[in-house]
Amino acid sequence: MFTCKQVSKTLNNQQFNALPIWKRFVIKLHVKLCVFCGKYNKQVIDNHDLCHQYIRNEDALNEASSCKCFLDESKKATIREKISESLNT
Amino acid sequence: MMSDVEKESTAITPPSEWVDKYGDYLYRFALSRLKNPELAADCLQDTFLAGIKALDNFDGRLDIKFWLRGIMRNKIVDQIRKSVRCKIVDIDKEDEGLMESFWFKYSGIATTNPTPWEFNPRKYYDNQEFWIVFKECVENLNEPLREAFTLKMLEDQTTEEICKEMNISTNYLWVLLHRAREQLKLSLTEKWLNRDSN
């Protein structure tokens, strides 16, 4: 069984979703039962999950045609020029 | 038949079409990490130029868009490193107090009783609008919280690397991540719960 400090340290250094399944289980169990670090580390795990889900959704978000953010046409032209220069050398 | 499949899988978009096909997508990706439009555009240009140089190494296993995004991720991390290297990260009294606190020393936590979430974000995981708000909230985190949070949580850099680049202790990185999470919780709650009134 982990101590509170070990749980906090692990969550600070690694993404919860990337941990081996047994470690996730032990940490979840600790967080569920611990009256000291339980509430805090539950929020840390939730934040890791939030980021993990965001990364999964990020592609669709950047792809969305409804997105108002576009690269400047003038900047696009400059990059096109640089690309053709680079291809010609 | 086999050769057709092979040809199809290795057919790649020529670099001259990259700007039109992937420009906006990659630009948005860079902007979400760097916040600054100028830096994002420069990062896009560097990505394409590095892509052209490394095109011979492209094995066709991934869509070229994702291959370019992989190159871009490295460029983004380099750019954030460059920008944090020039800044001195100040430690204020409140942060020092947090690092000296009983709960941090003995349990690695800031408090036993954090403010609870006013809504459950999990309910909105399928909602694109929620992620747009989340993206905005991450972009609006104060510096150096945004850099620390992006490097650690979104780009999955190791604690050692981030501490070395930002010239801070692991304990202070913990404080930055704690503050970033708290700020994110507050701004996400405020923006998401008040989205109809805006």
PDB file of C-alpha atoms in Angstrom:
ATOM      1  CA  MET A   1       0.000   0.000   0.000  1.00  0.00           C
ATOM      2  CA  PHE A   2       1.211   3.497  -0.839  1.00  0.00           C
ATOM      3  CA  THR A   3       1.558   6.356   1.625  1.00  0.00           C
ATOM      4  CA  CYS A   4      -0.151   9.699   0.911  1.00  0.00           C
ATOM      5  CA  LYS A   5       3.186  11.200  -0.057  1.00  0.00           C
ATOM      6  CA  GLN A   6       3.929   8.400  -2.500  1.00  0.00           C
ATOM      7  CA  VAL A   7       0.489   8.793  -4.093  1.00  0.00           C
ATOM      8  CA  SER A   8       0.929  12.565  -4.418  1.00  0.00           C
ATOM      9  CA  LYS A   9       4.437  12.188  -5.797  1.00  0.00           C
ATOM     10  CA  THR A  10       3.360   9.620  -8.386  1.00  0.00           C
ATOM     11  CA  LEU A  11       0.460  11.827  -9.511  1.00  0.00           C
ATOM     12  CA  ASN A  12       2.766  14.799  -9.756  1.00  0.00           C
ATOM     13  CA  ASN A  13       5.334  12.996 -11.876  1.00  0.00           C
ATOM     14  CA  GLN A  14       3.233  10.788 -14.117  1.00  0.00           C
ATOM     15  CA  GLN A  15      -0.075  10.918 -15.944  1.00  0.00           C
ATOM     16  CA  PHE A  16      -2.593   8.788 -14.081  1.00  0.00           C
ATOM     17  CA  ASN A  17      -3.886   7.209 -17.306  1.00  0.00           C
ATOM     18  CA  ALA A  18      -0.384   6.124 -18.312  1.00  0.00           C
ATOM     19  CA  LEU A  19       0.266   4.217 -15.077  1.00  0.00           C
ATOM     20  CA  PRO A  20       0.152   0.414 -15.013  1.00  0.00           C
ATOM     21  CA  ILE A  21      -3.290  -0.906 -14.120  1.00  0.00           C
ATOM     22  CA  TRP A  22      -2.247  -2.288 -10.706  1.00  0.00           C
ATOM     23  CA  LYS A  23      -0.799   1.087  -9.729  1.00  0.00           C
ATOM     24  CA  ARG A  24      -3.972   2.847 -10.822  1.00  0.00           C
ATOM     25  CA  PHE A  25      -6.011   0.417  -8.751  1.00  0.00           C
ATOM     26  CA  VAL A  26      -3.873   0.875  -5.615  1.00  0.00           C
ATOM     27  CA  ILE A  27      -3.882   4.665  -5.989  1.00  0.00           C
ATOM     28  CA  LYS A  28      -7.647   4.782  -6.561  1.00  0.00           C
ATOM     29  CA  LEU A  29      -8.188   2.592  -3.519  1.00  0.00           C
ATOM     30  CA  HIS A  30      -5.942   4.791  -1.390  1.00  0.00           C
ATOM     31  CA  VAL A  31      -7.670   7.956  -2.604  1.00  0.00           C
ATOM     32  CA  LYS A  32     -11.107   6.475  -1.923  1.00  0.00           C
ATOM     33  CA  LEU A  33     -10.251   5.448   1.638  1.00  0.00           C
ATOM     34  CA  CYS A  34      -7.856   8.186   2.756  1.00  0.00           C
ATOM     35  CA  VAL A  35      -9.302  10.929   4.956  1.00  0.00           C
ATOM     36  CA  PHE A  36      -6.170  13.056   4.551  1.00  0.00           C
ATOM     37  CA  CYS A  37      -5.244  13.151   0.866  1.00  0.00           C
ATOM     38  CA  GLY A  38      -8.411  11.569  -0.585  1.00  0.00           C
ATOM     39  CA  LYS A  39     -10.351  14.697  -1.558  1.00  0.00           C
ATOM     40  CA  TYR A  40      -7.308  16.538  -2.880  1.00  0.00           C
ATOM     41  CA  ASN A  41      -5.805  13.699  -4.882  1.00  0.00           C
ATOM     42  CA  LYS A  42      -9.233  12.766  -6.277  1.00  0.00           C
ATOM     43  CA  GLN A  43      -9.290  16.230  -7.843  1.00  0.00           C
ATOM     44  CA  VAL A  44      -5.758  15.710  -9.170  1.00  0.00           C
ATOM     45  CA  ILE A  45      -6.829  12.422 -10.799  1.00  0.00           C
ATOM     46  CA  ASP A  46      -9.932  14.140 -12.226  1.00  0.00           C
ATOM     47  CA  ASN A  47      -7.687  16.848 -13.673  1.00  0.00           C
ATOM     48  CA  HIS A  48      -5.457  14.217 -15.291  1.00  0.00           C
ATOM     49  CA  ASP A  49      -8.546  12.601 -16.774  1.00  0.00           C
ATOM     50  CA  LEU A  50      -9.793  15.965 -18.028  1.00  0.00           C
ATOM     51  CA  CYS A  51      -6.484  16.618 -19.807  1.00  0.00           C
ATOM     52  CA  HIS A  52      -6.417  13.094 -21.210  1.00  0.00           C
ATOM     53  CA  GLN A  53      -9.904  13.525 -22.656  1.00  0.00           C
ATOM     54  CA  TYR A  54      -9.039  16.966 -23.987  1.00  0.00           C
ATOM     55  CA  ILE A  55      -6.070  15.553 -25.913  1.00  0.00           C
ATOM     56  CA  ARG A  56      -8.373  12.911 -27.391  1.00  0.00           C
ATOM     57  CA  ASN A  57     -10.863  15.586 -28.466  1.00  0.00           C
ATOM     58  CA  GLU A  58      -8.292  18.117 -29.541  1.00  0.00           C
ATOM     59  CA  ASP A  59      -8.056  16.848 -33.093  1.00  0.00           C
ATOM     60  CA  ALA A  60     -11.730  17.277 -33.803  1.00  0.00           C
ATOM     61  CA  LEU A  61     -11.543  20.687 -32.181  1.00  0.00           C
ATOM     62  CA  ASN A  62      -8.709  21.893 -34.413  1.00  0.00           C
ATOM     63  CA  GLU A  63     -10.370  20.334 -37.427  1.00  0.00           C
ATOM     64  CA  ALA A  64     -13.771  21.917 -36.856  1.00  0.00           C
ATOM     65  CA  SER A  65     -14.749  24.098 -39.778  1.00  0.00           C
ATOM     66  CA  SER A  66     -16.804  26.221 -37.388  1.00  0.00           C
ATOM     67  CA  CYS A  67     -13.582  27.249 -35.663  1.00  0.00           C
ATOM     68  CA  LYS A  68     -13.083  30.979 -36.129  1.00  0.00           C
ATOM     69  CA  CYS A  69      -9.330  30.833 -35.984  1.00  0.00           C
ATOM     70  CA  PHE A  70      -7.484  30.842 -39.308  1.00  0.00           C
ATOM     71  CA  LEU A  71      -3.947  31.590 -40.310  1.00  0.00           C
ATOM     72  CA  ASP A  72      -3.467  34.952 -42.024  1.00  0.00           C
ATOM     73  CA  GLU A  73      -3.464  34.737 -45.841  1.00  0.00           C
ATOM     74  CA  SER A  74      -0.305  36.878 -45.998  1.00  0.00           C
ATOM     75  CA  LYS A  75       1.450  34.552 -43.550  1.00  0.00           C
ATOM     76  CA  LYS A  76       0.285  31.568 -45.585  1.00  0.00           C
ATOM     77  CA  ALA A  77       1.812  33.136 -48.700  1.00  0.00           C
ATOM     78  CA  THR A  78       5.131  33.662 -46.891  1.00  0.00           C
ATOM     79  CA  ILE A  79       5.193  30.038 -45.744  1.00  0.00           C
ATOM     80  CA  ARG A  80       4.333  28.852 -49.277  1.00  0.00           C
ATOM     81  CA  GLU A  81       7.273  30.878 -50.584  1.00  0.00           C
ATOM     82  CA  LYS A  82       9.623  29.428 -47.974  1.00  0.00           C
ATOM     83  CA  ILE A  83       8.454  25.929 -48.854  1.00  0.00           C
ATOM     84  CA  SER A  84       9.056  26.401 -52.572  1.00  0.00           C
ATOM     85  CA  GLU A  85      12.490  27.938 -51.825  1.00  0.00           C
ATOM     86  CA  SER A  86      13.311  24.939 -49.702  1.00  0.00           C
ATOM     87  CA  LEU A  87      12.104  22.535 -52.407  1.00  0.00           C
ATOM     88  CA  ASN A  88      14.194  24.256 -55.055  1.00  0.00           C
ATOM     89  CA  THR A  89      17.432  24.132 -53.107  1.00  0.00           C
TER      90      THR A  89
ATOM     91  CA  MET B   1      -3.117  -5.919 -56.063  1.00  0.00           C
ATOM     92  CA  MET B   2      -0.617  -5.731 -53.239  1.00  0.00           C
ATOM     93  CA  SER B   3       1.413  -3.091 -54.990  1.00  0.00           C
ATOM     94  CA  ASP B   4      -1.727  -0.932 -55.378  1.00  0.00           C
ATOM     95  CA  VAL B   5      -2.342  -1.087 -51.658  1.00  0.00           C
ATOM     96  CA  GLU B   6       1.267  -0.233 -50.989  1.00  0.00           C
ATOM     97  CA  LYS B   7       1.134   2.646 -53.416  1.00  0.00           C
ATOM     98  CA  GLU B   8      -2.026   3.938 -51.799  1.00  0.00           C
ATOM     99  CA  SER B   9      -0.558   3.798 -48.322  1.00  0.00           C
ATOM    100  CA  THR B  10       2.629   5.560 -49.378  1.00  0.00           C
ATOM    101  CA  ALA B  11       0.867   8.240 -51.461  1.00  0.00           C
ATOM    102  CA  ILE B  12       1.677  11.474 -49.681  1.00  0.00           C
ATOM    103  CA  THR B  13       0.523  15.019 -50.086  1.00  0.00           C
ATOM    104  CA  PRO B  14       3.299  17.007 -51.806  1.00  0.00           C
ATOM    105  CA  PRO B  15       4.807  19.774 -49.614  1.00  0.00           C
ATOM    106  CA  SER B  16       3.504  22.450 -51.983  1.00  0.00           C
ATOM    107  CA  GLU B  17      -0.038  21.572 -50.857  1.00  0.00           C
ATOM    108  CA  TRP B  18       0.701  21.354 -47.123  1.00  0.00           C
ATOM    109  CA  VAL B  19      -0.194  24.966 -46.357  1.00  0.00           C
ATOM    110  CA  ASP B  20      -3.639  24.658 -47.941  1.00  0.00           C
ATOM    111  CA  LYS B  21      -4.416  21.214 -46.566  1.00  0.00           C
ATOM    112  CA  TYR B  22      -2.942  21.267 -43.074  1.00  0.00           C
ATOM    113  CA  GLY B  23      -2.033  24.918 -42.479  1.00  0.00           C
ATOM    114  CA  ASP B  24      -5.085  25.952 -40.457  1.00  0.00           C
ATOM    115  CA  TYR B  25      -5.266  22.687 -38.523  1.00  0.00           C
ATOM    116  CA  LEU B  26      -1.618  22.806 -37.449  1.00  0.00           C
ATOM    117  CA  TYR B  27      -1.781  26.537 -36.807  1.00  0.00           C
ATOM    118  CA  ARG B  28      -4.706  26.050 -34.400  1.00  0.00           C
ATOM    119  CA  PHE B  29      -2.784  23.276 -32.671  1.00  0.00           C
ATOM    120  CA  ALA B  30       0.280  25.509 -32.214  1.00  0.00           C
ATOM    121  CA  LEU B  31      -1.854  28.434 -31.099  1.00  0.00           C
ATOM    122  CA  SER B  32      -3.565  26.343 -28.432  1.00  0.00           C
ATOM    123  CA  ARG B  33      -0.151  25.563 -26.940  1.00  0.00           C
ATOM    124  CA  LEU B  34       1.712  28.822 -27.501  1.00  0.00           C
ATOM    125  CA  LYS B  35      -1.105  31.394 -27.304  1.00  0.00           C
ATOM    126  CA  ASN B  36       0.920  33.896 -29.347  1.00  0.00           C
ATOM    127  CA  PRO B  37      -0.211  34.025 -33.053  1.00  0.00           C
ATOM    128  CA  GLU B  38       3.218  35.151 -34.276  1.00  0.00           C
ATOM    129  CA  LEU B  39       5.020  32.320 -32.498  1.00  0.00           C
ATOM    130  CA  ALA B  40       2.391  29.837 -33.703  1.00  0.00           C
ATOM    131  CA  ALA B  41       2.878  30.948 -37.333  1.00  0.00           C
ATOM    132  CA  ASP B  42       6.679  30.721 -36.979  1.00  0.00           C
ATOM    133  CA  CYS B  43       6.306  27.291 -35.443  1.00  0.00           C
ATOM    134  CA  LEU B  44       4.142  26.214 -38.394  1.00  0.00           C
ATOM    135  CA  GLN B  45       6.764  27.426 -40.857  1.00  0.00           C
ATOM    136  CA  ASP B  46       9.561  25.619 -38.982  1.00  0.00           C
ATOM    137  CA  THR B  47       7.441  22.461 -38.909  1.00  0.00           C
ATOM    138  CA  PHE B  48       6.898  22.463 -42.668  1.00  0.00           C
ATOM    139  CA  LEU B  49      10.576  23.167 -43.388  1.00  0.00           C
ATOM    140  CA  ALA B  50      11.681  20.421 -40.994  1.00  0.00           C
ATOM    141  CA  GLY B  51       9.064  18.142 -42.599  1.00  0.00           C
ATOM    142  CA  ILE B  52      10.552  18.710 -46.062  1.00  0.00           C
ATOM    143  CA  LYS B  53      14.038  17.902 -44.762  1.00  0.00           C
ATOM    144  CA  ALA B  54      12.855  14.749 -43.030  1.00  0.00           C
ATOM    145  CA  LEU B  55      10.439  13.632 -45.760  1.00  0.00           C
ATOM    146  CA  ASP B  56      12.706  10.744 -46.762  1.00  0.00           C
ATOM    147  CA  ASN B  57      12.199   9.276 -43.292  1.00  0.00           C
ATOM    148  CA  PHE B  58       8.408   9.328 -43.629  1.00  0.00           C
ATOM    149  CA  ASP B  59       7.350   5.690 -43.696  1.00  0.00           C
ATOM    150  CA  GLY B  60       3.672   6.177 -44.512  1.00  0.00           C
ATOM    151  CA  ARG B  61       2.404   4.366 -41.433  1.00  0.00           C
ATOM    152  CA  LEU B  62       0.731   7.531 -40.176  1.00  0.00           C
ATOM    153  CA  ASP B  63      -1.295  10.075 -42.102  1.00  0.00           C
ATOM    154  CA  ILE B  64       1.175  12.815 -43.080  1.00  0.00           C
ATOM    155  CA  LYS B  65      -0.948  15.294 -41.137  1.00  0.00           C
ATOM    156  CA  PHE B  66      -0.253  13.433 -37.894  1.00  0.00           C
ATOM    157  CA  TRP B  67       3.375  12.975 -38.851  1.00  0.00           C
ATOM    158  CA  LEU B  68       3.676  16.749 -39.279  1.00  0.00           C
ATOM    159  CA  ARG B  69       1.847  17.245 -35.986  1.00  0.00           C
ATOM    160  CA  GLY B  70       4.473  15.009 -34.350  1.00  0.00           C
ATOM    161  CA  ILE B  71       7.218  17.283 -35.676  1.00  0.00           C
ATOM    162  CA  MET B  72       5.220  20.292 -34.543  1.00  0.00           C
ATOM    163  CA  ARG B  73       4.943  18.941 -30.978  1.00  0.00           C
ATOM    164  CA  ASN B  74       8.741  18.948 -30.709  1.00  0.00           C
ATOM    165  CA  LYS B  75       8.912  22.460 -32.140  1.00  0.00           C
ATOM    166  CA  ILE B  76       6.280  23.634 -29.639  1.00  0.00           C
ATOM    167  CA  VAL B  77       8.161  22.134 -26.695  1.00  0.00           C
ATOM    168  CA  ASP B  78      11.375  23.776 -27.961  1.00  0.00           C
ATOM    169  CA  GLN B  79       9.586  27.117 -28.280  1.00  0.00           C
ATOM    170  CA  ILE B  80       8.105  26.942 -24.760  1.00  0.00           C
ATOM    171  CA  ARG B  81      11.523  25.964 -23.394  1.00  0.00           C
ATOM    172  CA  LYS B  82      13.076  28.939 -25.153  1.00  0.00           C
ATOM    173  CA  SER B  83      10.511  31.341 -23.737  1.00  0.00           C
ATOM    174  CA  VAL B  84      10.706  30.013 -20.162  1.00  0.00           C
ATOM    175  CA  ARG B  85      14.499  30.054 -20.254  1.00  0.00           C
ATOM    176  CA  CYS B  86      14.474  33.858 -20.665  1.00  0.00           C
ATOM    177  CA  LYS B  87      12.122  34.371 -17.733  1.00  0.00           C
ATOM    178  CA  ILE B  88      12.884  34.229 -14.063  1.00  0.00           C
ATOM    179  CA  VAL B  89      10.168  32.366 -12.209  1.00  0.00           C
ATOM    180  CA  ASP B  90       9.439  34.232  -8.992  1.00  0.00           C
ATOM    181  CA  ILE B  91       8.516  32.409  -5.851  1.00  0.00           C
ATOM    182  CA  ASP B  92       6.190  34.508  -3.710  1.00  0.00           C
ATOM    183  CA  LYS B  93       5.547  34.278   0.023  1.00  0.00           C
ATOM    184  CA  GLU B  94       2.302  32.399  -0.469  1.00  0.00           C
ATOM    185  CA  ASP B  95       4.057  29.729  -2.557  1.00  0.00           C
ATOM    186  CA  GLU B  96       6.827  29.419   0.014  1.00  0.00           C
ATOM    187  CA  GLY B  97       4.220  29.020   2.728  1.00  0.00           C
ATOM    188  CA  LEU B  98       2.556  26.260   0.729  1.00  0.00           C
ATOM    189  CA  MET B  99       5.833  24.387   0.309  1.00  0.00           C
ATOM    190  CA  GLU B 100       6.564  24.753   4.029  1.00  0.00           C
ATOM    191  CA  SER B 101       3.083  23.698   5.092  1.00  0.00           C
ATOM    192  CA  PHE B 102       2.491  20.594   7.193  1.00  0.00           C
ATOM    193  CA  TRP B 103       0.251  18.902   4.644  1.00  0.00           C
ATOM    194  CA  PHE B 104       2.661  19.412   1.796  1.00  0.00           C
ATOM    195  CA  LYS B 105       5.627  18.109   3.779  1.00  0.00           C
ATOM    196  CA  TYR B 106       3.879  15.036   5.077  1.00  0.00           C
ATOM    197  CA  SER B 107       1.314  14.181   2.408  1.00  0.00           C
ATOM    198  CA  GLY B 108       2.313  16.111  -0.690  1.00  0.00           C
ATOM    199  CA  ILE B 109      -1.042  17.907  -0.778  1.00  0.00           C
ATOM    200  CA  ALA B 110      -2.076  21.553  -0.409  1.00  0.00           C
ATOM    201  CA  THR B 111      -5.141  20.984   1.728  1.00  0.00           C
ATOM    202  CA  THR B 112      -7.255  18.119   3.024  1.00  0.00           C
ATOM    203  CA  ASN B 113     -10.397  19.948   2.020  1.00  0.00           C
ATOM    204  CA  PRO B 114     -10.166  21.477  -1.477  1.00  0.00           C
ATOM    205  CA  THR B 115     -13.075  23.476  -2.893  1.00  0.00           C
ATOM    206  CA  PRO B 116     -15.342  20.978  -4.603  1.00  0.00           C
ATOM    207  CA  TRP B 117     -16.276  21.266  -8.294  1.00  0.00           C
ATOM    208  CA  GLU B 118     -19.618  23.013  -8.805  1.00  0.00           C
ATOM    209  CA  PHE B 119     -20.410  20.732 -11.719  1.00  0.00           C
ATOM    210  CA  ASN B 120     -19.223  17.369 -12.965  1.00  0.00           C
ATOM    211  CA  PRO B 121     -17.013  17.866 -16.062  1.00  0.00           C
ATOM    212  CA  ARG B 122     -17.337  14.161 -16.964  1.00  0.00           C
ATOM    213  CA  LYS B 123     -20.947  14.770 -17.988  1.00  0.00           C
ATOM    214  CA  TYR B 124     -19.750  17.039 -20.790  1.00  0.00           C
ATOM    215  CA  TYR B 125     -16.914  14.953 -22.229  1.00  0.00           C
ATOM    216  CA  ASP B 126     -18.954  14.369 -25.388  1.00  0.00           C
ATOM    217  CA  ASN B 127     -19.790  18.020 -25.803  1.00  0.00           C
ATOM    218  CA  GLN B 128     -17.524  19.858 -28.269  1.00  0.00           C
ATOM    219  CA  GLU B 129     -18.516  23.202 -26.767  1.00  0.00           C
ATOM    220  CA  PHE B 130     -17.109  22.122 -23.417  1.00  0.00           C
ATOM    221  CA  TRP B 131     -13.703  21.411 -24.962  1.00  0.00           C
ATOM    222  CA  ILE B 132     -13.692  24.785 -26.690  1.00  0.00           C
ATOM    223  CA  VAL B 133     -14.228  26.406 -23.274  1.00  0.00           C
ATOM    224  CA  PHE B 134     -11.541  24.161 -21.748  1.00  0.00           C
ATOM    225  CA  LYS B 135      -9.081  25.161 -24.474  1.00  0.00           C
ATOM    226  CA  GLU B 136      -9.765  28.848 -23.806  1.00  0.00           C
ATOM    227  CA  CYS B 137      -9.274  28.351 -20.078  1.00  0.00           C
ATOM    228  CA  VAL B 138      -5.890  26.656 -20.590  1.00  0.00           C
ATOM    229  CA  GLU B 139      -4.817  29.438 -22.963  1.00  0.00           C
ATOM    230  CA  ASN B 140      -5.802  32.031 -20.373  1.00  0.00           C
ATOM    231  CA  LEU B 141      -3.842  30.557 -17.486  1.00  0.00           C
ATOM    232  CA  ASN B 142      -1.337  33.025 -16.059  1.00  0.00           C
ATOM    233  CA  GLU B 143       2.299  32.570 -16.946  1.00  0.00           C
ATOM    234  CA  PRO B 144       4.311  30.577 -15.876  1.00  0.00           C
ATOM    235  CA  LEU B 145       1.374  28.347 -14.889  1.00  0.00           C
ATOM    236  CA  ARG B 146       0.372  27.898 -18.522  1.00  0.00           C
ATOM    237  CA  GLU B 147       3.865  26.842 -19.585  1.00  0.00           C
ATOM    238  CA  ALA B 148       4.258  24.416 -16.685  1.00  0.00           C
ATOM    239  CA  PHE B 149       0.787  22.964 -17.224  1.00  0.00           C
ATOM    240  CA  THR B 150       1.207  22.645 -21.008  1.00  0.00           C
ATOM    241  CA  LEU B 151       4.603  20.986 -20.744  1.00  0.00           C
ATOM    242  CA  LYS B 152       3.577  18.587 -18.001  1.00  0.00           C
ATOM    243  CA  MET B 153      -0.054  17.771 -18.677  1.00  0.00           C
ATOM    244  CA  LEU B 154      -0.466  18.255 -22.412  1.00  0.00           C
ATOM    245  CA  GLU B 155       3.015  17.502 -23.739  1.00  0.00           C
ATOM    246  CA  ASP B 156       3.905  14.918 -21.100  1.00  0.00           C
ATOM    247  CA  GLN B 157       7.445  16.149 -20.459  1.00  0.00           C
ATOM    248  CA  THR B 158       9.290  14.683 -17.490  1.00  0.00           C
ATOM    249  CA  THR B 159       9.434  16.602 -14.213  1.00  0.00           C
ATOM    250  CA  GLU B 160      13.246  16.679 -14.386  1.00  0.00           C
ATOM    251  CA  GLU B 161      13.259  18.226 -17.868  1.00  0.00           C
ATOM    252  CA  ILE B 162      10.709  20.913 -16.955  1.00  0.00           C
ATOM    253  CA  CYS B 163      12.484  21.810 -13.714  1.00  0.00           C
ATOM    254  CA  LYS B 164      15.791  22.069 -15.532  1.00  0.00           C
ATOM    255  CA  GLU B 165      14.377  24.322 -18.258  1.00  0.00           C
ATOM    256  CA  MET B 166      12.416  26.533 -15.885  1.00  0.00           C
ATOM    257  CA  ASN B 167      15.221  26.473 -13.346  1.00  0.00           C
ATOM    258  CA  ILE B 168      12.877  25.591 -10.484  1.00  0.00           C
ATOM    259  CA  SER B 169      12.743  22.844  -7.865  1.00  0.00           C
ATOM    260  CA  THR B 170      10.399  19.865  -8.167  1.00  0.00           C
ATOM    261  CA  ASN B 171       8.510  21.211  -5.161  1.00  0.00           C
ATOM    262  CA  TYR B 172       7.944  24.488  -6.935  1.00  0.00           C
ATOM    263  CA  LEU B 173       6.742  22.731 -10.066  1.00  0.00           C
ATOM    264  CA  TRP B 174       4.240  21.010  -7.811  1.00  0.00           C
ATOM    265  CA  VAL B 175       3.087  24.445  -6.567  1.00  0.00           C
ATOM    266  CA  LEU B 176       2.741  25.715 -10.152  1.00  0.00           C
ATOM    267  CA  LEU B 177       0.711  22.684 -11.202  1.00  0.00           C
ATOM    268  CA  HIS B 178      -1.448  23.016  -8.099  1.00  0.00           C
ATOM    269  CA  ARG B 179      -2.112  26.691  -8.876  1.00  0.00           C
ATOM    270  CA  ALA B 180      -2.798  25.894 -12.543  1.00  0.00           C
ATOM    271  CA  ARG B 181      -5.353  23.213 -11.580  1.00  0.00           C
ATOM    272  CA  GLU B 182      -7.074  25.582  -9.159  1.00  0.00           C
ATOM    273  CA  GLN B 183      -7.185  28.408 -11.693  1.00  0.00           C
ATOM    274  CA  LEU B 184      -8.467  26.039 -14.339  1.00  0.00           C
ATOM    275  CA  LYS B 185     -11.198  24.784 -12.022  1.00  0.00           C
ATOM    276  CA  LEU B 186     -12.309  28.330 -11.226  1.00  0.00           C
ATOM    277  CA  SER B 187     -12.270  29.645 -14.787  1.00  0.00           C
ATOM    278  CA  LEU B 188     -13.859  26.506 -16.215  1.00  0.00           C
ATOM    279  CA  THR B 189     -16.642  26.686 -13.640  1.00  0.00           C
ATOM    280  CA  GLU B 190     -17.214  30.361 -14.280  1.00  0.00           C
ATOM    281  CA  LYS B 191     -17.147  30.132 -18.068  1.00  0.00           C
ATOM    282  CA  TRP B 192     -19.064  26.890 -18.400  1.00  0.00           C
ATOM    283  CA  LEU B 193     -21.822  27.660 -15.917  1.00  0.00           C
ATOM    284  CA  ASN B 194     -22.306  31.158 -17.301  1.00  0.00           C
ATOM    285  CA  ARG B 195     -22.070  30.187 -20.963  1.00  0.00           C
ATOM    286  CA  ASP B 196     -25.750  30.927 -21.663  1.00  0.00           C
ATOM    287  CA  SER B 197     -25.611  34.395 -20.206  1.00  0.00           C
ATOM    288  CA  ASN B 198     -22.643  35.386 -22.458  1.00  0.00           C
TER     289      ASN B 198
END
